[in-house]
Tab-separated table of C-alpha atoms and ligand atoms in Angstrom:
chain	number	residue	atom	x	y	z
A	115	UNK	CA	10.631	4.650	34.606
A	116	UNK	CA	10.840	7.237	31.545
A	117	UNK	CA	7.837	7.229	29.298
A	118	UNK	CA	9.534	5.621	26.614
A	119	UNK	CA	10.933	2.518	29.055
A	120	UNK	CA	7.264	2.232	30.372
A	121	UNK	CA	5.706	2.642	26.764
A	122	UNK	CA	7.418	-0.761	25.223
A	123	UNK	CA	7.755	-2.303	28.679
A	124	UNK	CA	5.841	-5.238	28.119
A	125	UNK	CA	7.026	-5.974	24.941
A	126	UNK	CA	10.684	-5.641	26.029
A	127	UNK	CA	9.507	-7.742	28.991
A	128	UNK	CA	9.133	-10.772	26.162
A	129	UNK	CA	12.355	-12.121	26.546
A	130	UNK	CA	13.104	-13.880	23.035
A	131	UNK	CA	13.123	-9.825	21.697
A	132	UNK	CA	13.861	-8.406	24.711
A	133	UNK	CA	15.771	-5.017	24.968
A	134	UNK	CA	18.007	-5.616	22.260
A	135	UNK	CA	14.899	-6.201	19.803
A	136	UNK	CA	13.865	-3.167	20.719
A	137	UNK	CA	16.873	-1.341	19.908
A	138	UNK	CA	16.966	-2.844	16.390
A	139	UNK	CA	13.314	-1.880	16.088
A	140	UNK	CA	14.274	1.600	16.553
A	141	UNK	CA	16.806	1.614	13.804
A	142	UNK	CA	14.518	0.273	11.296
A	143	UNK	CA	13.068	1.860	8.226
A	144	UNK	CA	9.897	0.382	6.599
A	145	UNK	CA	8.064	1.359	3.796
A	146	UNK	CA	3.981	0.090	3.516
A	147	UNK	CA	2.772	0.080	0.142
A	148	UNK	CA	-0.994	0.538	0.211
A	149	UNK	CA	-2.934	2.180	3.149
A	150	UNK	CA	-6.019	0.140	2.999
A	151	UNK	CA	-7.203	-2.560	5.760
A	152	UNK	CA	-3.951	-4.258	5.607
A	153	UNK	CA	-1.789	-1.151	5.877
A	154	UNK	CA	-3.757	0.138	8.283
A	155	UNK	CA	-2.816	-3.047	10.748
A	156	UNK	CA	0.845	-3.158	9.880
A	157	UNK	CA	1.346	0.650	10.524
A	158	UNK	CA	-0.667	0.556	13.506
A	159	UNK	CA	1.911	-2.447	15.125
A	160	UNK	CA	4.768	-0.905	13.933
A	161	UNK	CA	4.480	2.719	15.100
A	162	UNK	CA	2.952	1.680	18.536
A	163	UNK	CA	6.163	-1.460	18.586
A	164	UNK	CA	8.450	1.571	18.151
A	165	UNK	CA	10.026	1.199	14.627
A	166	UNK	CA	12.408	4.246	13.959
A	167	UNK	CA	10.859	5.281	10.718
A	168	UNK	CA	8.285	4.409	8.238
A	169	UNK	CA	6.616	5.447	5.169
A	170	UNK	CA	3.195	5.355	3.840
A	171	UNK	CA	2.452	5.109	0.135
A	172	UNK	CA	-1.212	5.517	-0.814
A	173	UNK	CA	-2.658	6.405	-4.256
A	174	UNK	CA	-6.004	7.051	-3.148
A	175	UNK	CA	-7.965	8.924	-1.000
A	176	UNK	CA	-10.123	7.518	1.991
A	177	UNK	CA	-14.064	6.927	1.475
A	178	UNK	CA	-17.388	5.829	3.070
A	179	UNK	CA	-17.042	2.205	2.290
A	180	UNK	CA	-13.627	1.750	3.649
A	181	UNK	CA	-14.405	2.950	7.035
A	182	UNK	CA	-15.421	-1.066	8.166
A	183	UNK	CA	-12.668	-2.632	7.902
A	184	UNK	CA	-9.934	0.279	7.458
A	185	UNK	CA	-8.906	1.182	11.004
A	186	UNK	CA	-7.095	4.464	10.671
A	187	UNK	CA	-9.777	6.421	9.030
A	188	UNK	CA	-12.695	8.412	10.582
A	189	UNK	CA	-16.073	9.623	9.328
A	190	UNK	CA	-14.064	13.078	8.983
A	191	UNK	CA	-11.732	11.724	6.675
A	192	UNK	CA	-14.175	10.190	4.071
A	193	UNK	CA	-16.554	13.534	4.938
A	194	UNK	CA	-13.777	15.506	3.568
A	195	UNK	CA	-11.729	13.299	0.936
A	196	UNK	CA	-8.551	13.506	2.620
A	197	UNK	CA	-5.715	10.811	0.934
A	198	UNK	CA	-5.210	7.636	2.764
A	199	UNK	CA	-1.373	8.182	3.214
A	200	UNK	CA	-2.243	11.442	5.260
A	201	UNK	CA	-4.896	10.498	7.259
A	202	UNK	CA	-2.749	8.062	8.395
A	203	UNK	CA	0.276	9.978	9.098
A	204	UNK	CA	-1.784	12.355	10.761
A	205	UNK	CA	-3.263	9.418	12.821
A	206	UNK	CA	-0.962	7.640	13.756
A	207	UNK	CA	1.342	10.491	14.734
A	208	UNK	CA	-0.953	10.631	17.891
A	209	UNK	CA	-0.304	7.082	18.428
A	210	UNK	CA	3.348	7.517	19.138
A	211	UNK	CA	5.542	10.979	18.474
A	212	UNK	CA	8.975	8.861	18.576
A	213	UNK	CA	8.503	7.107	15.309
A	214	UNK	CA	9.537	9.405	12.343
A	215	UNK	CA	6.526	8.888	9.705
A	216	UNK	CA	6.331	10.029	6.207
A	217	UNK	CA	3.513	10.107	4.139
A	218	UNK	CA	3.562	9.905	-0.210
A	219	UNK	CA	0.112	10.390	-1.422
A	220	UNK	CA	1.172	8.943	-5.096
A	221	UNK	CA	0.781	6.234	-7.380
A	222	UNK	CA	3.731	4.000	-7.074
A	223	UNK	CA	4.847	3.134	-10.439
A	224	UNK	CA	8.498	2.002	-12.222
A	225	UNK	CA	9.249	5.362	-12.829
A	226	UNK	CA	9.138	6.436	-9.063
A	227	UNK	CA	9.273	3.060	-7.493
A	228	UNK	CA	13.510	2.636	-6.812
A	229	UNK	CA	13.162	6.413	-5.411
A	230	UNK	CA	10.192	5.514	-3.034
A	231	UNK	CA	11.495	1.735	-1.962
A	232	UNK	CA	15.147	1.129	-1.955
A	233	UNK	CA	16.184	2.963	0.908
A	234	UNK	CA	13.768	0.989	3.131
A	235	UNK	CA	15.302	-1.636	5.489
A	236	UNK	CA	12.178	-3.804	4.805
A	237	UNK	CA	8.849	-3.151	2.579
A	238	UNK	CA	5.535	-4.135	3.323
A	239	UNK	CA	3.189	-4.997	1.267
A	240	UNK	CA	-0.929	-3.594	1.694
A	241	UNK	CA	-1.796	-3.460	-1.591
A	242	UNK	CA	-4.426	-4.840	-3.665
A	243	UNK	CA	-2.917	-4.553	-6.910
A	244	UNK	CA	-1.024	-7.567	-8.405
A	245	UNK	CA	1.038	-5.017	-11.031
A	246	UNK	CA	2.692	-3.030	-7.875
A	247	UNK	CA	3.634	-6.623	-5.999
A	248	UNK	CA	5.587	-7.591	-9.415
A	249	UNK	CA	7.097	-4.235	-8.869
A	250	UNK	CA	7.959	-4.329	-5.173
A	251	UNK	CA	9.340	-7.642	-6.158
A	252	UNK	CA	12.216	-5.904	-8.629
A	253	UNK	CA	13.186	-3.164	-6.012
A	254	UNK	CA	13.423	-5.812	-3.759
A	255	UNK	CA	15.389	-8.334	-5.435
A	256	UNK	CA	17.181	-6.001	-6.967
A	257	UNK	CA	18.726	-3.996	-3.791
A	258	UNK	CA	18.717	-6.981	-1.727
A	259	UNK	CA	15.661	-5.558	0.629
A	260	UNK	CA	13.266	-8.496	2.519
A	261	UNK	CA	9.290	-7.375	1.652
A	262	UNK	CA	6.630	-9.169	2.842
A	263	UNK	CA	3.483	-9.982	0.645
A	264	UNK	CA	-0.188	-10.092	1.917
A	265	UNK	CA	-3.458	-10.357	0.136
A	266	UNK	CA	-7.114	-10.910	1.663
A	267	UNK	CA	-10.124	-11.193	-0.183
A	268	UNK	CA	-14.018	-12.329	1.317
A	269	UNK	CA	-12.790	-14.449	4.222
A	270	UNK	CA	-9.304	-15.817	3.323
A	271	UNK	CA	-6.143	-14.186	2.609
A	272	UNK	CA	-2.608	-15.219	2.383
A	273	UNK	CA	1.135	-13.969	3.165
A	274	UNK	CA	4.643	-14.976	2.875
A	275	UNK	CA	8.078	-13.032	3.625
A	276	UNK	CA	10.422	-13.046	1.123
A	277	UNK	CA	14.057	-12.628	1.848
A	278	UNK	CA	16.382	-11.901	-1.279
A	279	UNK	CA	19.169	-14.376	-1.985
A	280	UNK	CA	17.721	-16.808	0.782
A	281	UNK	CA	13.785	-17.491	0.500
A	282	UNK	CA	12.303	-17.936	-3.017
A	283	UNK	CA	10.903	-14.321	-4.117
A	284	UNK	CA	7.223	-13.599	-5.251
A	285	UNK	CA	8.122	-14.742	-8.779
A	286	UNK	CA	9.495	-17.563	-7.895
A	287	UNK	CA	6.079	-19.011	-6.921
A	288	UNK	CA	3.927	-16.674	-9.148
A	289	UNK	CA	5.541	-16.651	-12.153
A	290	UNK	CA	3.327	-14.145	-13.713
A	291	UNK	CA	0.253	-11.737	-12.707
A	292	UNK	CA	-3.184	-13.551	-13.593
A	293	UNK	CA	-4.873	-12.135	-16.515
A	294	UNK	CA	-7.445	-9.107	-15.770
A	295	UNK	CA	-10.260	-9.732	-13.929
A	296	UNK	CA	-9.592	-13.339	-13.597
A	297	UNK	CA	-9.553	-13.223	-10.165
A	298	UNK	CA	-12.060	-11.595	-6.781
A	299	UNK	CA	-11.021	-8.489	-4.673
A	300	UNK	CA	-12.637	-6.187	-2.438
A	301	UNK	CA	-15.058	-4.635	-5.272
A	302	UNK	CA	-15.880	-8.345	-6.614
A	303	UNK	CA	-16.195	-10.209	-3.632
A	304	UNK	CA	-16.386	-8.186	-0.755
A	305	UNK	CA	-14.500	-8.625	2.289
A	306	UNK	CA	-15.041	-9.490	6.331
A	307	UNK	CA	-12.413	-7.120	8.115
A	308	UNK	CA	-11.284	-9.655	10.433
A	309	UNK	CA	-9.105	-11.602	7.526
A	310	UNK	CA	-7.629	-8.444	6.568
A	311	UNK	CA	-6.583	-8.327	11.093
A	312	UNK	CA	-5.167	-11.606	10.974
A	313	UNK	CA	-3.243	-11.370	7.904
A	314	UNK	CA	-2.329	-8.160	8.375
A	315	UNK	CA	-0.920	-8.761	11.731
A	316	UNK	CA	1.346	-11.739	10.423
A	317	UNK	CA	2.603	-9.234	8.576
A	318	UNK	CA	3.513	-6.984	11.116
A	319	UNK	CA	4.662	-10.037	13.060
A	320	UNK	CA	7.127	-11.004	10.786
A	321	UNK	CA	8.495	-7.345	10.349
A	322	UNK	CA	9.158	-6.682	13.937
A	323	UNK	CA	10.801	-10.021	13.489
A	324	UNK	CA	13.046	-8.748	10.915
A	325	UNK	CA	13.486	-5.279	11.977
A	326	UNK	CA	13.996	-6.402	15.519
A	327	UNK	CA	17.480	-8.969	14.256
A	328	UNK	CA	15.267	-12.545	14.326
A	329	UNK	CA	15.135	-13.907	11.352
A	330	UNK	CA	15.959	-16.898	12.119
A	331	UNK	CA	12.272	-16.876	13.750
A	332	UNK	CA	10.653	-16.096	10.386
A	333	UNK	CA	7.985	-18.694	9.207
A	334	UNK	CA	9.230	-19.357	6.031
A	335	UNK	CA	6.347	-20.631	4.648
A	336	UNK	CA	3.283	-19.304	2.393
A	337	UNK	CA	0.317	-19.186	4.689
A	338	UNK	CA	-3.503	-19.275	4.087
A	339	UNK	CA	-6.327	-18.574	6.234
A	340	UNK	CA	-9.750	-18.928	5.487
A	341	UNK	CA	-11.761	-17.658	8.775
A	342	UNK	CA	-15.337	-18.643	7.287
A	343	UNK	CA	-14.756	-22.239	7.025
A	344	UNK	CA	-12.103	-21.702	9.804
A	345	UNK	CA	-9.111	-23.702	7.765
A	346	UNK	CA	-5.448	-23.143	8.255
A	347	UNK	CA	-2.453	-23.795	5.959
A	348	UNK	CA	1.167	-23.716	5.243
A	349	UNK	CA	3.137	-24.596	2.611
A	350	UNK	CA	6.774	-24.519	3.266
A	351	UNK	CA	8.863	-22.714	0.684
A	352	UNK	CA	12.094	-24.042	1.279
A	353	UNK	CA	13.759	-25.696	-1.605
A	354	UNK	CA	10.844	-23.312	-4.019
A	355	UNK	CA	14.019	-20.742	-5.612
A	356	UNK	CA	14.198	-21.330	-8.982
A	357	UNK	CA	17.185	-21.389	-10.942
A	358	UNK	CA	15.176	-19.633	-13.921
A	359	UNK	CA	12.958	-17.250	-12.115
A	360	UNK	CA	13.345	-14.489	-14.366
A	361	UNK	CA	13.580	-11.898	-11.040
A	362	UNK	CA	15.802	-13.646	-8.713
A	363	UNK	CA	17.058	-16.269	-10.761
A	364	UNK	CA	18.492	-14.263	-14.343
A	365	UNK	CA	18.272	-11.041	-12.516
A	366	UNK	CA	15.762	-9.233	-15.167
A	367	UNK	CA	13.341	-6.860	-13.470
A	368	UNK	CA	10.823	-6.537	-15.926
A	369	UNK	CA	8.140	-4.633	-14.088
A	370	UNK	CA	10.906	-2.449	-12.637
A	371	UNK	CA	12.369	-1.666	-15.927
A	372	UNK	CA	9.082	-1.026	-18.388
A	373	UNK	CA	9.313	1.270	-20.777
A	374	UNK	CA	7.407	4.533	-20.044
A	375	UNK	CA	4.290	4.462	-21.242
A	376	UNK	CA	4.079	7.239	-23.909
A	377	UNK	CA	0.291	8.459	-23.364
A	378	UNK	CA	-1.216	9.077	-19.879
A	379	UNK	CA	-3.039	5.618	-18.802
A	380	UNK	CA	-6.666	5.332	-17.767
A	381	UNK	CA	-7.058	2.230	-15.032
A	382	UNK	CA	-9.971	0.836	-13.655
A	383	UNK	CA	-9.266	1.260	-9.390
A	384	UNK	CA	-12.440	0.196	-7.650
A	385	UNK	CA	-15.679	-0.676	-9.041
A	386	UNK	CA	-16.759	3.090	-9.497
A	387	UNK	CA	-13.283	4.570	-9.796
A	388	UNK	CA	-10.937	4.964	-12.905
A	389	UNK	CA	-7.623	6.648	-12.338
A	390	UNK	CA	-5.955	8.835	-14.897
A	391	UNK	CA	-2.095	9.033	-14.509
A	392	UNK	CA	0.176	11.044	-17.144
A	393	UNK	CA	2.775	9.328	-18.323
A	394	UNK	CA	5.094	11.701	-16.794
A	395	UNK	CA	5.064	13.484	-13.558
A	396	UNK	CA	3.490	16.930	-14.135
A	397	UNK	CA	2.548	19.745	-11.452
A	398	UNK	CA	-0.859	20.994	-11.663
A	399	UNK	CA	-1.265	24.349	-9.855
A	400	UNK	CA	-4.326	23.510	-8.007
A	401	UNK	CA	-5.242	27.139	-6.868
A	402	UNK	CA	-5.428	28.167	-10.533
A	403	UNK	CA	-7.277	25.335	-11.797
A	404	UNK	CA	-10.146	25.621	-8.723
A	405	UNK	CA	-10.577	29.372	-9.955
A	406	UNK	CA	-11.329	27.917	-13.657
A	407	UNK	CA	-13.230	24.612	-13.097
A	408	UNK	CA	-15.914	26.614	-10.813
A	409	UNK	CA	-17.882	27.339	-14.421
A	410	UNK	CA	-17.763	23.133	-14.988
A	411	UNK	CA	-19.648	22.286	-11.430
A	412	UNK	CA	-19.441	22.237	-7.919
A	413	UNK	CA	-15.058	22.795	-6.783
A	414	UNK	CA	-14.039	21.421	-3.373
A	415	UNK	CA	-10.141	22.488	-2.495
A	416	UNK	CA	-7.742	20.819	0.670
A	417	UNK	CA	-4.460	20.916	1.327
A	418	UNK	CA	-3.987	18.367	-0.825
A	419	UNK	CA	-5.816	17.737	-4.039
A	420	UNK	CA	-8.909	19.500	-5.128
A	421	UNK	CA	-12.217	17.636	-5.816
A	422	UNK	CA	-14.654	18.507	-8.746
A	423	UNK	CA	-18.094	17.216	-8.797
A	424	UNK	CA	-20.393	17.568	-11.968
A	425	UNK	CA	-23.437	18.039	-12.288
A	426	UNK	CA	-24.122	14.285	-13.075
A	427	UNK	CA	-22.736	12.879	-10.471
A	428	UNK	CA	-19.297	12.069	-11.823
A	429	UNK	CA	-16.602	13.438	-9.593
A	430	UNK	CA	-13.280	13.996	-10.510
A	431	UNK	CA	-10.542	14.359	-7.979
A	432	UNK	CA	-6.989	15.925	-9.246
A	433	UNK	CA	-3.492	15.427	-7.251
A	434	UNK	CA	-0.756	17.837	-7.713
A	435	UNK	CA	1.276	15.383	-9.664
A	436	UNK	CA	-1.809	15.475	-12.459
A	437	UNK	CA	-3.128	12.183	-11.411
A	438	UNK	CA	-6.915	12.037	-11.326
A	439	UNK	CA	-9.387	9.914	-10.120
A	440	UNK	CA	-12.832	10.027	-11.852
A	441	UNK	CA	-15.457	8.980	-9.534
A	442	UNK	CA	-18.879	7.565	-10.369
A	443	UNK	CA	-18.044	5.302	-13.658
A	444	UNK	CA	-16.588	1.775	-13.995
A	445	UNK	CA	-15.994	2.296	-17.501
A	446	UNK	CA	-12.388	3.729	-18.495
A	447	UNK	CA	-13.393	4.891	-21.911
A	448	UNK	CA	-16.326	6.892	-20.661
A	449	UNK	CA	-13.476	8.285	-17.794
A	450	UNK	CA	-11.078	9.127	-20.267
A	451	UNK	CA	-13.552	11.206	-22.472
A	452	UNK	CA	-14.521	13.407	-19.202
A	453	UNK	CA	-11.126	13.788	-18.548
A	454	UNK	CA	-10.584	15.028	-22.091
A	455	UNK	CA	-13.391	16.931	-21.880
A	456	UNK	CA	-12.433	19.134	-18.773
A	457	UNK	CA	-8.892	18.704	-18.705
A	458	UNK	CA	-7.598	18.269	-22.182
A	459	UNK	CA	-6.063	21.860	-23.359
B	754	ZN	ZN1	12.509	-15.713	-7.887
């Protein structure tokens, strides 16, 4: 038996998916938005299932208080402030050299999002961030590509797959993204890692579903866990599509399609983290700027992105693409004036 017959042996030996699942799996491309708990699990079961190629799309980069329930990351990795979408690469390329795995440290947004998403076979959804499902949803609909949503908070969480001309999509059912902070996450509420395990795993369930030529097996259904009072749900979707859906129903991609924002945007990210993004892609020459911002406090330089931390505290980390996180404040004004303040020409 050749390593890779004896690797996926006793998957293969599951005869509903069988060798021919397998193949498939091999062919597939999937792209996981958001390498936090959830996108941890789903790349995990996909690269050790054998999927032919996936990609990793992670805005952030790892810390301490992910390491409980985030199950790609090591001490090392927070230690040193490497970004989510590499530590995983790097990880998971020890779980299984067949699978061809990309990573995109950025911020996925409508002006990069058809470029990062629409040559996937299938996206995946990890993140936390309402905005980036609405946008997932446009690509989606739009070029005809199945995703499949996920969201856990405290002890529940909830997932459905949507596939484009024959399921309802995510707007179908949530017409619109609830207002700002009208609703818990991770920061807010907390979270036990093993919803983020089951949830994520019916993710990855369903996508080595898909991927592997089953869809017929697909659930169909929006499903809801809640593992502290131990409660299961599901809510069939057929028969949900609306004729007026403004994404699947008139065809207008609105999150897709917004206008570039004219001034670089400061978001809250976290409790203690605001992100600065320009509002168009720049290159920041990282060497150069470490030589100069060694007079503002203490510079910290990786492959990747270099880190700045002043002398109160605040730390800023900068990205090549002249995104920056500011560390240490919740408040986006405050974030924005340090930014001007050390950045600003
Ligand atoms: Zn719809």
């Amino acid at each position: 038996m050749s390593p890779s017959s004896e690797r996926y042996a006793r998957q293969v030996r599951f005869s509903p998916f069988g060798m021919e699942g397998q193949k498939r799996l091999a062919q597939g491309f999937a792209v996981v938005v958001g390498m936090g708990a959830l996108g941890c699990v789903i790349a995990n079961h996909l690269v050790r299932a054998g999927i032919g190629r996936i990609r990793l799309i992670d805005r952030d980069i790892v810390s301490w208080s992910n390491l409980h329930r985030q199950l790609l990351y090591t001490e090392a990795d927070a230690e040193s402030g490497v970004p989510k979408a590499e530590a995983a690469a790097a990880q998971l390329r020890t779980f299984n050299r067949q699978v061809a795995i990309e990573a995109a440290a950025v911020d996925l947004n409508s002006g990069n999002a058809e470029s990062l998403l629409a040559d996937a076979d299938l996206i995946v959804d990890g993140t936390d961030h309402f905005g980036v499902r609405y946008l997932i949803n446009d690509v989606a609909v739009k070029f005809g590509i199945p995703w499949i949503y996920g969201g856990a908070v405290g002890a529940s969480g909830m997932t459905m797959t949507i596939v484009p001309g024959e399921t309802p999509c995510y707007r179908c059912l949530f017409p619109s993204p609830p207002p700002p902070g009208s609703t818990d996450t991770c920061e807010t509420a907390g979270v036990l890692p093993p919803i983020v395990d089951l949830i994520g795993s019916l993710q990855a369930m369903e996508a080595i579903k898909l991927l592997g030529g089953y869809k017929e097996q697909l659930h169909g259904a929006l499903l809801h866990a809640d593992l502290w009072k131990t409660d299961f749900s599901k809510m069939k979707t057929a028969g949900a599509r609306r004729a007026d859906c403004p994404c699947c129903g008139i065809r207008r991609f609105d999150y897709l399609e917004a206008v570039v924002r004219g001034k670089s945007e400061a978001v809250l990210c976290g409790r203690e983290t605001v992100q600065i993004a320009p509002a168009e892609p720049l290159q920041l020459h990282l060497d150069e700027m470490a030589e100069r911002l060694k007079s503002a406090g203490r510079v910290e330089r990786n492959p990747w992105l270099l880190r700045l931390t002043l002398e109160d505290g605040i730390t800023l980390v900068l990205f090549p693409d002249g995104r920056v996180l500011v560390q240490g404040t919740g408040d986006p004004d405050l974030a924005r004036r340090i930014y001007d303040r050390i950045l600003a020409p």
